[in-house]
Coordinates of C-alpha atoms in Angstrom, one line a residue:
M1 CA 3.3 15.9 4.5
V2 CA 3.2 12.4 2.9
T3 CA 4.7 9.9 5.3
G4 CA 6.1 6.8 3.4
G5 CA 6.1 9.0 0.3
A6 CA 9.1 7.2 -1.2
G7 CA 7.3 3.8 -1.1
F8 CA 5.1 2.1 -3.6
I9 CA 1.7 3.8 -3.1
G10 CA 3.3 6.9 -1.6
C11 CA 5.4 7.8 -4.7
H12 CA 2.3 7.7 -6.9
V13 CA 0.4 9.9 -4.5
V14 CA 3.3 12.4 -4.3
K15 CA 3.7 12.6 -8.1
R16 CA 0.0 13.2 -8.6
L17 CA -0.1 16.0 -6.0
I18 CA 3.1 17.7 -7.3
R19 CA 1.8 17.6 -10.9
K20 CA -1.8 18.6 -10.2
Y21 CA -1.2 21.2 -7.5
P22 CA 2.0 23.2 -8.5
A23 CA 1.3 25.8 -5.8
V24 CA 1.2 23.3 -3.0
R25 CA 4.4 22.2 -1.1
V26 CA 4.5 18.4 -0.7
V27 CA 6.9 17.2 2.0
V28 CA 7.9 13.5 1.6
Y29 CA 8.8 12.2 5.1
D30 CA 10.3 8.7 4.8
A31 CA 12.8 6.6 6.7
L32 CA 14.0 4.9 3.5
T33 CA 13.8 1.4 4.9
Y34 CA 14.1 -1.5 2.4
A35 CA 10.9 -0.6 0.5
G36 CA 11.4 3.1 0.5
N37 CA 13.4 4.2 -2.6
L38 CA 14.2 7.7 -3.7
A39 CA 14.6 6.4 -7.2
N40 CA 10.8 6.1 -7.2
L41 CA 10.7 9.9 -7.1
A42 CA 13.6 10.7 -9.4
D43 CA 11.3 12.2 -12.1
I44 CA 10.0 14.9 -9.8
E45 CA 13.3 15.9 -8.2
G46 CA 13.9 19.6 -8.5
Q47 CA 10.3 20.4 -9.1
P48 CA 8.9 23.4 -7.2
G49 CA 7.0 22.3 -4.2
Y50 CA 8.7 18.9 -3.7
V51 CA 10.7 18.6 -0.5
F52 CA 12.2 15.4 0.9
V53 CA 12.9 14.8 4.6
R54 CA 14.5 11.6 5.8
G55 CA 12.8 10.7 9.1
D56 CA 11.2 8.1 11.3
I57 CA 7.5 8.5 12.2
T58 CA 8.3 7.2 15.7
D59 CA 10.7 10.1 16.3
A60 CA 8.3 12.7 17.8
A61 CA 10.9 15.5 17.8
A62 CA 11.7 15.0 14.1
V63 CA 8.1 14.9 13.2
E64 CA 7.3 18.1 15.1
R65 CA 10.3 19.8 13.7
T66 CA 9.3 18.9 10.1
M67 CA 5.7 20.0 10.7
R68 CA 6.7 23.4 12.1
N69 CA 9.5 24.1 9.6
H70 CA 7.1 23.5 6.7
D71 CA 3.9 24.7 8.2
I72 CA 2.2 21.4 7.5
D73 CA -1.6 21.5 7.4
C74 CA -2.3 18.0 6.1
I75 CA -0.7 14.6 6.9
I76 CA -1.3 11.7 4.5
N77 CA 0.0 8.7 6.5
L78 CA 1.2 6.0 4.2
A79 CA 4.2 4.9 6.3
A80 CA 3.8 1.3 7.1
E81 CA 5.4 -2.1 7.0
S82 CA 3.2 -3.8 4.4
H83 CA 4.0 -7.4 3.9
V84 CA 2.1 -10.1 5.8
D85 CA 4.9 -12.6 5.6
R86 CA 7.3 -10.2 7.2
S87 CA 4.8 -9.5 10.0
I88 CA 4.7 -13.2 10.9
T89 CA 8.5 -13.3 11.2
D90 CA 8.9 -9.9 13.0
P91 CA 5.6 -8.8 14.6
L92 CA 7.4 -6.3 16.9
L93 CA 8.6 -4.3 14.0
F94 CA 5.1 -4.0 12.7
A95 CA 3.8 -2.9 16.1
R96 CA 6.5 -0.3 16.3
T97 CA 6.0 1.2 12.9
K98 CA 2.2 1.0 12.6
V99 CA 1.0 1.4 16.1
M100 CA 3.6 3.5 17.8
G101 CA 4.5 5.4 14.6
T102 CA 0.9 6.3 13.9
L103 CA 0.3 7.2 17.6
T104 CA 3.4 9.5 17.5
L105 CA 2.1 11.2 14.4
L106 CA -1.3 11.7 15.9
Y107 CA 0.0 13.0 19.2
T108 CA 2.4 15.4 17.5
A109 CA -0.2 16.7 15.1
S110 CA -2.6 17.3 18.0
R111 CA 0.1 19.4 19.8
V112 CA 1.2 21.3 16.7
W113 CA -2.4 22.0 15.6
E114 CA -3.7 22.4 19.2
D115 CA -4.6 26.1 18.8
D116 CA -6.1 25.9 15.3
T117 CA -7.4 22.8 13.6
G118 CA -9.2 24.8 10.9
G119 CA -8.3 23.6 7.5
K120 CA -6.2 20.8 8.9
L121 CA -6.5 17.0 8.1
F122 CA -4.9 13.8 9.4
Y123 CA -5.6 11.2 6.7
H124 CA -4.7 7.6 7.6
I125 CA -4.5 5.0 4.8
S126 CA -5.5 1.5 6.0
T127 CA -6.3 -1.9 4.5
D128 CA -9.2 -4.2 3.9
E129 CA -7.4 -6.9 5.9
V130 CA -8.5 -5.3 9.2
Y131 CA -12.0 -6.7 8.5
G132 CA -10.8 -10.3 8.5
S133 CA -11.7 -13.1 6.1
L134 CA -14.7 -13.6 3.9
G135 CA -16.1 -16.9 2.8
F136 CA -17.0 -17.6 -0.8
G137 CA -20.4 -16.0 -1.5
E138 CA -20.3 -13.6 1.5
R139 CA -21.1 -9.9 0.9
P140 CA -18.1 -7.6 0.5
F141 CA -16.7 -5.5 3.3
T142 CA -18.4 -2.2 4.0
E143 CA -17.3 0.7 6.2
S144 CA -19.5 -0.8 9.0
T145 CA -18.0 -4.3 8.9
P146 CA -16.6 -5.2 12.4
Y147 CA -12.9 -5.5 12.6
A148 CA -11.5 -9.0 12.9
P149 CA -7.8 -9.0 12.0
R150 CA -6.1 -12.4 11.8
S151 CA -2.4 -11.6 11.2
P152 CA 0.1 -9.4 13.0
Y153 CA 0.1 -7.2 9.9
S154 CA -3.7 -6.6 10.0
A155 CA -3.8 -6.5 13.8
S156 CA -1.2 -3.7 13.9
K157 CA -3.1 -1.9 11.2
A158 CA -6.4 -2.2 13.0
S159 CA -4.8 -0.9 16.2
S160 CA -3.5 2.2 14.3
D161 CA -7.0 2.8 12.9
H162 CA -8.5 2.7 16.4
F163 CA -6.0 5.3 17.6
V164 CA -6.9 7.5 14.7
R165 CA -10.5 7.4 15.5
A166 CA -9.8 7.9 19.2
F167 CA -7.8 11.1 18.5
G168 CA -10.7 12.3 16.5
E169 CA -13.1 11.8 19.4
T170 CA -10.9 12.7 22.3
Y171 CA -8.8 15.5 21.0
G172 CA -11.0 16.8 18.2
L173 CA -8.3 16.1 15.6
P174 CA -9.8 16.2 12.1
V175 CA -9.2 12.7 10.9
V176 CA -10.3 10.5 8.0
I177 CA -9.5 6.9 7.2
S178 CA -9.6 4.9 4.0
N179 CA -9.4 1.1 3.7
C180 CA -8.2 -0.2 0.4
S181 CA -7.9 -3.6 -1.3
N182 CA -4.7 -5.1 -2.7
N183 CA -2.8 -2.5 -4.8
Y184 CA -0.6 -3.3 -7.8
G185 CA 1.3 -1.3 -10.4
P186 CA 4.7 0.2 -11.1
Y187 CA 7.3 0.7 -8.3
Q188 CA 5.9 -2.1 -6.1
F189 CA 8.6 -3.9 -4.2
P190 CA 9.0 -7.4 -5.7
E191 CA 8.3 -9.3 -2.5
K192 CA 4.6 -8.7 -3.4
L193 CA 2.9 -11.3 -5.6
I194 CA 2.4 -9.5 -8.9
P195 CA 6.0 -8.1 -9.4
L196 CA 7.4 -11.3 -7.9
V197 CA 5.7 -13.3 -10.7
I198 CA 6.8 -10.9 -13.4
N199 CA 10.4 -11.0 -12.2
N200 CA 10.4 -14.8 -11.8
V201 CA 9.0 -15.4 -15.2
G202 CA 11.6 -13.1 -16.7
N203 CA 14.4 -15.0 -14.9
N204 CA 12.8 -18.5 -15.3
R205 CA 12.6 -18.9 -11.5
P206 CA 9.9 -21.0 -9.7
I207 CA 6.8 -19.0 -8.8
P208 CA 5.7 -19.8 -5.2
V209 CA 1.9 -20.1 -4.7
Y210 CA 0.6 -20.6 -1.2
G211 CA -1.6 -23.7 -0.6
T212 CA -3.8 -24.4 -3.6
G213 CA -3.9 -20.8 -4.8
E214 CA -7.7 -20.6 -4.1
N215 CA -7.4 -17.5 -1.9
V216 CA -9.3 -14.5 -3.5
R217 CA -8.3 -10.9 -3.4
D218 CA -9.8 -7.7 -4.9
W219 CA -7.2 -5.9 -7.0
L220 CA -6.8 -2.1 -7.2
Y221 CA -4.5 -0.4 -9.7
V222 CA -2.3 2.0 -7.8
E223 CA -3.1 5.1 -10.0
D224 CA -6.8 4.6 -9.2
H225 CA -5.9 4.5 -5.5
A226 CA -3.9 7.7 -5.8
A227 CA -6.8 9.4 -7.4
A228 CA -9.1 8.3 -4.5
I229 CA -6.5 9.6 -2.0
D230 CA -6.4 12.9 -3.8
L231 CA -10.2 13.1 -3.7
I232 CA -10.5 12.2 -0.1
T233 CA -7.8 14.7 0.9
D234 CA -9.7 17.4 -0.9
R235 CA -13.3 16.5 -0.1
G236 CA -13.4 13.8 2.5
V237 CA -15.5 14.5 5.6
P238 CA -13.5 14.4 8.9
G239 CA -14.6 11.5 11.1
E240 CA -15.6 9.4 8.1
T241 CA -14.2 6.2 6.7
Y242 CA -14.1 5.3 3.0
N243 CA -13.5 1.9 1.4
I244 CA -11.6 1.9 -1.8
G245 CA -11.7 -1.3 -4.0
G246 CA -10.9 -2.2 -7.5
G247 CA -13.9 -4.4 -8.2
C248 CA -11.6 -7.1 -9.6
E249 CA -11.8 -10.3 -7.5
L250 CA -9.7 -13.2 -8.6
S251 CA -8.0 -16.2 -7.0
N252 CA -4.3 -16.1 -6.5
L253 CA -3.8 -18.9 -8.9
G254 CA -6.0 -17.3 -11.5
L255 CA -4.0 -14.1 -11.1
V256 CA -0.7 -15.8 -11.4
K257 CA -1.8 -17.5 -14.6
M258 CA -2.8 -14.2 -16.1
I259 CA 0.5 -12.6 -15.3
I260 CA 2.5 -15.5 -16.7
S261 CA 0.5 -15.3 -19.9
L262 CA 1.0 -11.5 -20.3
T263 CA 4.7 -11.7 -19.4
D264 CA 5.4 -14.5 -21.8
R265 CA 3.6 -12.7 -24.6
R266 CA 5.5 -9.4 -23.8
L267 CA 8.8 -11.3 -23.9
G268 CA 7.9 -13.0 -27.2
R269 CA 7.7 -16.5 -25.8
P270 CA 5.3 -19.2 -26.9
K271 CA 2.0 -19.5 -25.1
G272 CA 2.4 -21.6 -22.0
A273 CA 6.2 -21.4 -22.0
S274 CA 6.4 -20.5 -18.3
D275 CA 3.3 -22.4 -17.0
G276 CA 5.6 -25.0 -15.4
L277 CA 7.2 -22.4 -13.1
V278 CA 4.2 -22.5 -10.8
T279 CA 5.3 -24.2 -7.5
F280 CA 2.8 -24.8 -4.7
V281 CA 4.3 -24.2 -1.3
R282 CA 3.1 -24.7 2.3
D283 CA 0.2 -22.3 3.0
R284 CA 0.9 -19.2 5.1
S285 CA -0.3 -19.3 8.8
G286 CA -3.6 -17.6 9.2
H287 CA -4.0 -17.1 5.5
D288 CA -7.3 -15.2 4.9
L289 CA -9.5 -16.9 2.3
R290 CA -11.1 -13.9 0.6
Y291 CA -11.2 -10.1 0.6
A292 CA -13.8 -8.1 -1.2
I293 CA -14.5 -4.3 -1.0
D294 CA -17.8 -2.5 -1.4
H295 CA -16.8 1.0 -2.6
S296 CA -20.3 2.3 -3.0
K297 CA -19.9 4.9 -0.3
I298 CA -17.0 6.8 -1.9
T299 CA -18.7 6.5 -5.3
A300 CA -22.0 7.9 -4.0
E301 CA -20.5 10.6 -1.8
L302 CA -17.4 11.7 -3.6
G303 CA -17.9 10.4 -7.2
W304 CA -14.8 8.1 -7.3
R305 CA -14.8 4.8 -9.0
P306 CA -12.0 2.6 -10.3
S307 CA -11.2 3.3 -14.0
T308 CA -8.6 0.5 -14.7
G309 CA -9.7 -3.0 -15.4
L310 CA -7.5 -5.9 -14.2
E311 CA -6.2 -7.0 -17.6
E312 CA -5.4 -3.4 -18.6
G313 CA -3.7 -2.7 -15.3
L314 CA -1.7 -5.9 -15.4
E315 CA -0.6 -5.1 -19.0
K316 CA 0.6 -1.7 -17.9
T317 CA 2.4 -3.2 -14.9
V318 CA 4.1 -6.0 -16.9
D319 CA 5.3 -3.5 -19.5
W320 CA 6.7 -1.2 -16.7
Y321 CA 8.7 -3.9 -15.0
I322 CA 10.0 -5.3 -18.3
G323 CA 11.0 -1.8 -19.3
N324 CA 12.6 -1.0 -16.0
T325 CA 14.9 -3.9 -15.3
G326 CA 17.5 -1.5 -13.8
W327 CA 15.2 -0.5 -11.1
L328 CA 14.2 -4.1 -10.5
D329 CA 17.8 -5.3 -10.4
N330 CA 18.7 -2.6 -7.8
V331 CA 15.9 -3.7 -5.4
T332 CA 16.3 -7.5 -5.8
S333 CA 19.8 -7.6 -4.4
G334 CA 21.2 -8.0 -1.0
E335 CA 18.8 -8.1 1.9
Y336 CA 15.7 -8.8 -0.2
M337 CA 17.2 -11.9 -1.8
E338 CA 18.3 -13.2 1.6
Y339 CA 14.7 -12.7 2.8
Y340 CA 13.3 -14.3 -0.3
D341 CA 15.5 -17.4 0.1
R342 CA 14.5 -17.7 3.8
M343 CA 10.8 -17.6 2.9
Y344 CA 10.7 -19.8 -0.2
G345 CA 14.2 -21.3 -0.7
G346 CA 13.5 -24.6 1.2
Q347 CA 10.1 -25.3 -0.3

């Protein structure tokens, strides 16, 4: 059961599992909130092994019913509110989904699997943001880096991680956690930086950049992340944590400039045509300076490493968004645009 399987990362994981393991039933359990979209899974509809269940992870009865009806032996938990800006405006929603939702999944799994945990796995996907903020020149996060969340988003995620570990220790639930860096690629909701820039360049809209754009992130192509999730599901050791990073650190401003250049080129525009769209806006509260991931553990123990460089991944991403304007138009209407205008319209 892949919770949040109709979302950005989830849809890539589900498609990989369906195509690679035709004998396995993959149940997508998703509430279809604004970022969950069945259009993300349209190309596997009707495939043997694919099942969709609309449900909320905070609904214990629905979770238990789904687990029992489909004889679930593995939960990959990707259901999450995922945008830091939204967590600042509505922290209670993030606590409900990430903390209470994860706790509900854990408690239900511990009850359903109570008599037999053999061959079972509860796999919780987390973020590098739980580790806090790095300074320039500091060593990347490792699995032993102490937690130091600095936003409601990362605090709610850190709390859910702690509950996962607690259920492993207290109830003997077979659990594993991975903490990933910033994902990007096709099907990402366009409130996130990379698709936002592509969309705004295409429509000649201002591109908001927080502060001076100096904040640094490590970028991970979503297909590489899906491959790591597949590997951890198959070979990860219960009780362990694995960091998953792309090895592609870049400042936000540097990233924005790369995307503008790639998008202009793909649209047949002169070099520098959209450079003037960059608009610096008031910095986000508690904006972490830098994230960086040391993924040497998963490389050494499971043999995974990122295979997609940043420029290659961005080229694939730009091409996908430009080639899928219908998908983009459908998700950039209504509530999303109202939210966008609230966040950036007055700056």
